[in-house]
Amino acid sequence: MQNTLDMSEEAEFDEEEEPSFSDTEDFVDDIEDDELLADVLREKPLEADGIDSVVVVDNVPQVGPERLEKLKNVIHKIFSKFGKITNEFYPEGEGGSTKGYIFLEYSSPNHAMEAVKNADGYKLDKQHTFRVNLFTDFDKYMNISDEWETPEKQPFKDFGNMRHWIEDQDCRDQYSVIFESGERTAIFANDAKEPIVVEERARWTETYVRWSPKGTYLATFHQRGIALWGGEKFKQIQRFSHQGVSLIDFSPCERYVVTFSPLMDTKEDPQAIIIWDILTGQKKRGFHCESSAHWPIFKWSQDGKFFARMTQDTLSIYETPSMGLLDKKSLKISGIKDFSWSPGDNIIAFWVPEDKDIPARVTLMQLPSRQEIRVRNLFNVVDCKLHWQRNGDYLCVKVDRTPKGTQGVVTNFEIFRMREKQVPVDVVEMKESIIAFAWEPNGSKFAVLHGESPRINASFYHVKNNGKIELIKMFDKQQANSIFWSPQGQFLVLAGLRSMNGALAFVDTSDCTMMNIAEHYMASDVEWDPTGRHIVTSVSWWSHKVDNAYWLWTFQGRLLQKNNKDRFCQLLWRPRPPTLLSADEIKLIKKDLKKYSKIFEQKDRLSQSKASKELVDKRRLMMEEYRSYREQAAQAYTEQRELRLQLRGGVDTDELDSNVEDWEEETIEFFINEEIIPLGDLE
């Protein structure tokens, strides 16, 4: 029975009319394929697909069939450095000889760009220098119109005065503060009484912030990249898309920024390190990164014209703005361990350890000529550290040695006098372990912490013009593990951070006097302001979970402020650009400083009485507001007099109230309560 019903139902369905999908005769198809099949057409291959990965190499040697295989091996070895080569074509002329140009196809357009940047101008031999171009460039330049077309005018983006904070009449420096475990970031203007809020935002950055070297930009970190802020209201100036960025570095000229992300690198497309142009926001070049343990990977010359990178047995020096290798080749330096740029000149210092019978050596190299201006041989070397004085006047090479016949380590400070002919070298020897070393920024002194806890000594040396290095003072039994010089020199702070509970010693090195001894318990960081007038000590939530705060001190060690911030993380002073004054003008100002001292003292007195002045101004403003309100009320009272008379039947009660003589004084007494106390209770 069930089968019969099913068959009848199928017959009914078969008898129903099938739907018709045919168009009517008057139908007009006005929908284009681009709208219906946009996703399919997007993947449609084009004739030009792949040619952007092809390069044309000219000035290749013309060889016969018998030498062709050798030529291919040489070409492949040179050009495979820039990426994977998927196809090679060597056009042949009559007799089977090559025509002097070849075509190479890479797996990625980025590899083709790298080949053009680095191999163009490569000198194969005396007769053959390669000229390398993208294949697409031929079509681009062939199709250039002969008629001049006026380029479109690009809109100008006005970001305001990018250095407005320097124009502050009271010369207040700014600093950034991250607190609430990174949830809030604020910019403050420094003031002796209390910091003045310039800008404060929630979740402005996801990790930390960085100021550019001249203080023009504030960099904030985000999962998708870096943002730069500046101007009076800290508007967004530029964005750089680099997924998972964790580290950045600026060029000294503020023209370029380097970003690092461990998430983006691939073998075909180098994306771990990217150099960006700050003004245009364009990516200049990408690099692979084997390890970011020693950041920054690239170190910049003082003028931003060159940057260098060290790999195994190689020092690669690049030039801007091309971002290509200087002279198209790297320096082969067997065993190179470390290098550093001079802060005052385009000079690189690097050191190489001992190798069998060859001594260790420190080399000073002038760029871009690559001329070695000084080489210093060293023996029995365990390790070296390079320390430049901020102006580049001196280089100190800290050399740890193990002299023959001894088991201990002796430290030598090799002092290179960079401004003198043939760069003479002086030596200071210490047999104690070295804890810290630091040059005076604008002078010829240096400080050393040496010894073992609890007997740590602080020694101060002066590099004299007569070729001698003089020990000018030594403080014994110091509780310190760090040295912080004032940016202007002369003054410094010996600090015992973290494990030494924040002990602080403020020293004037002009006569080596201890100005003050203080303590900021568990202090983790010390930051001088750019002028050297103030110094901040802080306990960061990132290193210690309680007592998070930053304290403001004078350079003499007088405590001015204690600023407690919930889960305070980081404080960074905003750098100042170099002064526009010449050295002679600065000397003249220092000479005539007593002229201006009265003006400064007057401003100091005004700042000390700032609180009372603000209170007087506040009371004066309140009195003016009261008088203004009283006049408005009196005017309204006068205007409403006729209305009051009408409401009160023509009786002016205000005049009756004002006639005091008609008043009668009446005293009214009324009973409140009565309390009875027995006499017995009074005894």
XYZ file of C-alpha atoms in Angstrom, residues 210-656:
447
model
C 60.069 55.937 21.846
C 61.095 59.528 21.102
C 63.013 60.271 17.909
C 66.629 61.492 18.435
C 65.722 65.190 18.063
C 62.376 64.929 19.838
C 60.266 65.655 16.742
C 58.245 62.420 16.795
C 56.732 60.122 19.406
C 56.542 56.491 18.235
C 53.822 54.197 19.586
C 53.627 50.409 19.118
C 50.625 48.498 17.798
C 50.020 44.939 16.613
C 49.783 46.118 13.003
C 52.748 48.485 13.051
C 54.178 51.790 14.242
C 52.525 55.215 14.438
C 54.392 58.542 14.684
C 52.822 61.533 16.477
C 53.874 65.172 16.677
C 52.856 68.815 16.541
C 51.127 70.853 19.213
C 48.212 68.426 19.701
C 50.192 65.249 18.945
C 48.403 64.463 15.707
C 49.273 61.298 13.813
C 52.039 62.157 11.347
C 52.803 58.782 9.775
C 51.983 55.052 9.964
C 54.167 52.074 9.081
C 52.444 48.717 8.589
C 54.612 45.922 10.024
C 52.634 43.102 11.655
C 53.917 42.118 15.103
C 56.538 44.880 15.317
C 58.484 44.737 18.583
C 61.613 46.907 18.136
C 62.402 50.165 16.348
C 65.397 52.425 15.789
C 65.701 55.921 14.287
C 68.470 57.288 12.113
C 70.239 60.243 13.814
C 68.935 62.604 11.112
C 65.308 61.495 11.760
C 64.879 60.715 8.060
C 64.521 56.933 8.465
C 63.048 54.505 10.973
C 63.958 50.816 11.250
C 61.343 48.306 12.453
C 61.746 44.662 13.467
C 59.094 41.937 13.557
C 59.784 38.218 14.110
C 56.484 37.260 12.418
C 56.860 38.501 8.853
C 60.120 37.067 7.523
C 60.158 34.544 4.655
C 62.969 33.142 2.551
C 61.615 34.684 -0.629
C 60.608 38.075 0.773
C 62.777 39.650 3.530
C 60.376 41.345 5.940
C 61.925 40.852 9.409
C 63.702 44.234 9.294
C 62.270 47.104 7.246
C 63.738 50.569 6.713
C 61.097 53.262 6.113
C 61.248 56.830 4.865
C 59.602 58.916 7.594
C 58.557 61.830 5.361
C 56.874 59.733 2.644
C 55.980 56.625 4.649
C 57.429 54.420 1.917
C 59.307 51.190 2.502
C 62.920 51.657 1.415
C 64.197 48.100 1.860
C 63.631 44.838 3.734
C 66.235 42.546 5.304
C 66.403 39.091 6.814
C 67.285 38.741 10.506
C 68.991 35.724 12.029
C 68.855 37.052 15.600
C 67.652 40.254 17.273
C 69.587 39.626 20.504
C 71.861 42.612 19.825
C 69.522 45.421 18.842
C 69.906 47.606 16.873
C 70.997 45.280 14.055
C 71.936 48.299 11.929
C 74.135 51.053 13.354
C 73.962 54.520 11.782
C 76.662 57.052 11.019
C 76.312 60.373 12.830
C 74.848 62.174 9.774
C 72.556 59.331 8.644
C 74.352 58.894 5.293
C 75.517 55.356 6.059
C 74.372 52.391 8.120
C 76.208 49.143 8.754
C 75.479 45.567 9.738
C 77.787 42.847 11.019
C 77.405 39.176 10.103
C 79.878 36.310 10.369
C 83.225 37.475 8.949
C 81.464 40.321 7.109
C 80.804 44.014 7.680
C 78.164 45.344 5.272
C 78.010 49.129 4.874
C 75.015 50.633 3.076
C 74.469 54.177 1.839
C 71.342 56.304 1.740
C 69.046 57.045 0.030
C 69.675 54.115 -2.349
C 69.919 51.602 0.533
C 72.475 49.688 -1.546
C 75.891 48.394 -0.509
C 78.662 50.974 -0.527
C 80.791 50.300 -3.648
C 78.486 47.302 -4.336
C 80.375 44.980 -1.982
C 80.735 44.070 1.688
C 83.943 44.080 3.690
C 85.394 40.642 4.401
C 86.799 40.854 7.945
C 87.642 37.423 9.297
C 86.461 36.954 12.892
C 85.004 40.457 13.425
C 83.379 40.626 16.867
C 81.973 44.143 17.243
C 81.961 47.572 15.606
C 80.802 51.097 16.396
C 80.417 54.429 14.560
C 82.064 57.597 15.796
C 79.436 60.091 17.077
C 81.338 62.977 15.467
C 82.733 61.674 12.148
C 82.102 59.005 9.520
C 84.616 56.645 11.123
C 84.016 53.022 12.079
C 85.915 51.258 14.853
C 85.932 47.453 14.930
C 87.949 44.740 16.637
C 89.053 41.236 15.658
C 90.219 38.581 18.194
C 93.510 36.704 18.067
C 93.908 33.889 15.550
C 96.846 31.545 16.222
C 99.982 33.718 15.850
C 98.067 36.788 14.610
C 97.360 39.276 17.456
C 93.976 40.825 18.124
C 93.553 44.264 16.608
C 91.414 47.371 16.783
C 90.983 49.225 13.480
C 89.711 52.732 12.748
C 88.379 53.083 9.194
C 87.428 56.307 7.394
C 84.332 56.192 5.164
C 83.425 56.246 2.335
C 87.106 55.891 1.308
C 87.557 52.768 3.533
C 91.000 54.039 4.477
C 92.431 52.570 7.694
C 93.587 55.569 9.724
C 94.777 53.612 12.792
C 95.426 49.958 13.685
C 96.249 48.844 17.233
C 97.548 45.317 17.895
C 96.565 43.689 21.204
C 97.822 40.506 22.887
C 96.301 37.947 25.276
C 92.842 39.428 24.715
C 89.734 37.888 26.292
C 87.200 40.562 25.292
C 86.923 44.156 24.057
C 84.288 46.873 24.485
C 84.179 50.096 22.414
C 83.203 53.340 24.194
C 83.031 56.623 22.221
C 82.997 60.031 23.850
C 79.797 61.807 22.702
C 81.582 64.343 20.465
C 83.869 61.689 18.969
C 86.984 63.329 20.476
C 88.078 60.109 22.196
C 87.592 56.378 21.843
C 88.128 54.079 24.803
C 88.687 50.392 24.068
C 88.186 48.395 27.265
C 90.468 45.364 26.861
C 90.243 42.359 29.198
C 93.514 40.396 29.154
C 95.001 37.304 30.736
C 98.746 38.034 31.008
C 101.058 35.070 30.600
C 101.910 33.341 33.846
C 98.815 34.653 35.674
C 95.286 33.346 36.176
C 93.498 36.627 36.831
C 92.077 39.086 34.329
C 93.664 42.521 33.905
C 91.746 45.352 32.267
C 93.399 47.992 30.094
C 91.690 51.164 28.933
C 93.196 52.032 25.526
C 92.416 55.732 24.975
C 92.539 56.887 21.307
C 92.975 60.662 20.876
C 90.927 61.110 17.692
C 91.664 64.828 17.109
C 95.450 64.491 17.145
C 97.766 63.509 14.293
C 98.259 59.772 13.762
C 95.744 59.135 16.594
C 98.055 58.467 19.583
C 96.952 55.923 22.212
C 97.311 56.117 26.010
C 96.823 53.171 28.366
C 95.326 52.949 31.873
C 95.666 49.556 33.577
C 93.399 48.210 36.331
C 93.767 44.857 38.074
C 90.303 44.939 39.671
C 87.097 43.825 37.971
C 85.289 46.628 36.121
C 81.611 47.246 36.907
C 80.902 50.334 34.769
C 82.630 52.885 32.533
C 81.302 56.193 31.167
C 82.721 59.235 29.340
C 81.876 62.801 30.263
C 79.591 63.874 27.340
C 81.148 67.264 26.580
C 84.530 66.952 28.225
C 87.675 64.907 28.591
C 86.951 63.060 31.850
C 85.764 59.510 32.383
C 84.499 57.616 35.409
C 85.057 53.963 36.334
C 83.395 51.744 38.934
C 85.733 48.920 39.924
C 86.209 46.345 42.685
C 83.959 43.817 44.380
C 80.973 44.447 46.631
C 81.013 45.757 49.327
C 84.337 47.456 48.403
C 83.370 49.169 45.156
C 85.466 52.201 44.243
C 84.611 55.096 41.920
C 87.631 56.598 40.106
C 87.659 59.776 38.004
C 90.289 60.361 35.315
C 91.157 63.394 33.207
C 92.691 63.100 29.714
C 95.210 65.971 29.640
C 96.402 67.845 26.555
C 100.013 66.979 27.365
C 99.428 63.317 26.523
C 98.896 62.116 30.088
C 95.872 60.623 31.839
C 95.573 61.780 35.448
C 93.632 60.151 38.277
C 91.927 63.157 39.867
C 89.833 61.456 42.583
C 88.768 58.069 43.943
C 85.807 57.447 46.259
C 86.026 54.121 48.068
C 83.241 51.873 49.392
C 80.535 53.151 47.085
C 77.151 51.451 46.869
C 76.813 51.796 43.091
C 76.635 49.713 39.927
C 75.803 52.413 37.314
C 77.172 55.798 36.211
C 74.920 58.535 34.819
C 76.601 61.694 33.492
C 74.666 64.901 33.012
C 74.143 65.588 29.262
C 76.104 68.831 29.726
C 78.955 67.179 31.609
C 80.586 68.070 34.967
C 77.869 66.487 37.148
C 77.052 62.801 37.510
C 75.097 60.355 39.639
C 76.512 57.097 40.982
C 73.503 54.810 41.372
C 73.036 51.415 42.967
C 69.993 50.190 41.063
C 67.730 47.224 41.790
C 69.785 44.867 43.984
C 71.548 47.810 45.665
C 68.222 49.305 46.816
C 68.459 52.582 44.916
C 71.435 54.281 46.590
C 72.285 57.637 44.934
C 75.419 59.798 45.103
C 75.475 63.210 43.366
C 79.004 64.277 42.366
C 80.467 67.522 40.975
C 83.563 66.468 39.022
C 84.966 70.018 38.682
C 86.411 69.595 42.175
C 85.181 66.004 42.804
C 82.949 66.867 45.742
C 80.030 64.740 46.877
C 77.084 67.161 46.734
C 74.510 64.815 48.281
C 73.851 61.185 49.185
C 70.268 59.948 48.960
C 68.177 56.862 48.291
C 65.171 55.889 46.177
C 64.356 52.411 47.420
C 64.332 49.755 44.658
C 64.907 52.341 41.918
C 65.208 50.655 38.511
C 65.910 53.607 36.171
C 67.680 56.975 36.137
C 66.980 59.597 33.441
C 68.628 63.027 33.025
C 66.641 65.771 31.308
C 68.250 67.156 28.092
C 69.465 70.328 29.814
C 71.097 68.640 32.813
C 69.041 70.701 35.282
C 66.929 67.819 36.594
C 67.169 64.073 36.975
C 64.445 61.475 37.508
C 64.746 58.211 39.424
C 61.930 55.696 39.099
C 60.635 52.275 40.140
C 59.053 50.640 37.103
C 56.141 48.214 37.367
C 57.872 46.173 34.666
C 60.715 45.341 37.062
C 59.149 45.741 40.522
C 55.440 45.384 41.338
C 55.230 47.726 44.364
C 56.239 51.307 45.222
C 55.881 52.345 41.568
C 56.671 56.052 41.257
C 59.104 58.550 39.798
C 60.962 61.202 41.795
C 62.298 64.473 40.425
C 65.644 65.817 41.721
C 67.818 68.828 40.980
C 71.270 68.125 39.563
C 72.620 68.818 43.088
C 70.511 66.049 44.625
C 67.666 68.066 46.176
C 64.363 66.194 45.970
C 61.620 68.292 44.342
C 58.718 65.901 43.695
C 57.436 62.431 44.470
C 54.993 61.401 41.775
C 53.146 58.187 42.531
C 51.438 56.637 39.515
C 49.364 53.469 39.627
C 51.495 50.705 38.049
C 53.947 53.223 36.641
C 55.985 51.651 33.797
C 58.219 54.072 31.915
C 59.426 57.681 31.812
C 61.352 59.144 28.868
C 62.499 62.741 28.496
C 61.793 64.372 25.145
C 65.177 65.032 23.446
C 66.106 68.482 22.200
C 67.617 69.158 18.748
C 71.213 70.428 18.616
C 71.660 74.072 19.555
C 71.879 76.673 16.791
C 74.523 78.598 18.751
C 78.167 78.337 17.771
C 80.873 77.294 20.240
C 82.064 80.905 20.536
C 78.552 82.135 21.284
C 78.159 79.518 24.000
C 81.489 80.581 25.558
C 80.368 84.221 25.528
C 77.096 83.353 27.258
C 78.943 81.407 29.960
C 81.348 84.313 30.410
C 78.498 86.816 30.870
C 76.299 84.484 32.890
C 76.358 86.789 35.917
C 74.488 89.389 33.861
C 71.563 87.052 33.456
C 71.689 85.554 36.960
C 69.512 88.338 38.429
C 66.806 87.650 35.850
C 66.949 83.932 36.613
C 66.836 84.547 40.384
C 63.793 86.779 39.961
C 62.029 84.077 37.952
C 62.923 81.538 40.636
C 61.384 83.729 43.340
C 58.244 84.133 41.267
C 58.033 80.393 40.759
C 58.420 79.832 44.525
C 55.497 82.206 45.210
C 53.481 80.758 42.359
C 50.972 79.098 44.669
C 50.104 82.347 46.527
C 49.971 84.241 43.243
C 47.534 81.692 41.839
C 45.394 81.980 44.972
C 45.286 85.807 44.721
C 44.387 85.589 41.035
C 41.647 83.081 41.835
C 40.128 85.332 44.554
C 40.329 88.360 42.270
C 38.490 86.461 39.560
C 35.801 85.342 42.030
C 35.337 88.965 43.192
C 34.960 90.172 39.616
C 32.394 87.463 38.922
C 30.466 88.486 42.086
C 30.443 92.168 41.114
C 29.243 91.328 37.628
C 26.448 89.162 39.027
C 25.480 91.883 41.565
C 25.162 94.497 38.832
C 22.982 92.174 36.740
C 20.764 91.419 39.771
C 20.410 95.134 40.642
C 19.427 95.948 37.058
C 16.808 93.169 37.030
C 15.473 94.390 40.410
C 14.994 97.894 39.062
C 13.290 96.682 35.883
C 10.782 94.579 37.894
C 9.669 97.426 40.274
C 6.432 98.256 38.387
C 5.422 94.603 38.338
C 5.968 94.327 42.103
C 3.776 97.365 42.762
C 0.946 95.866 40.709
C 1.158 92.569 42.575
C 1.233 94.306 46.002
C -1.720 96.688 45.396
C 0.410 99.788 44.902
C 2.233 99.408 48.245
C 5.998 99.624 47.942
C 7.024 97.186 50.692
C 10.700 97.539 49.760
C 10.705 101.158 50.905
C 8.983 100.167 54.177
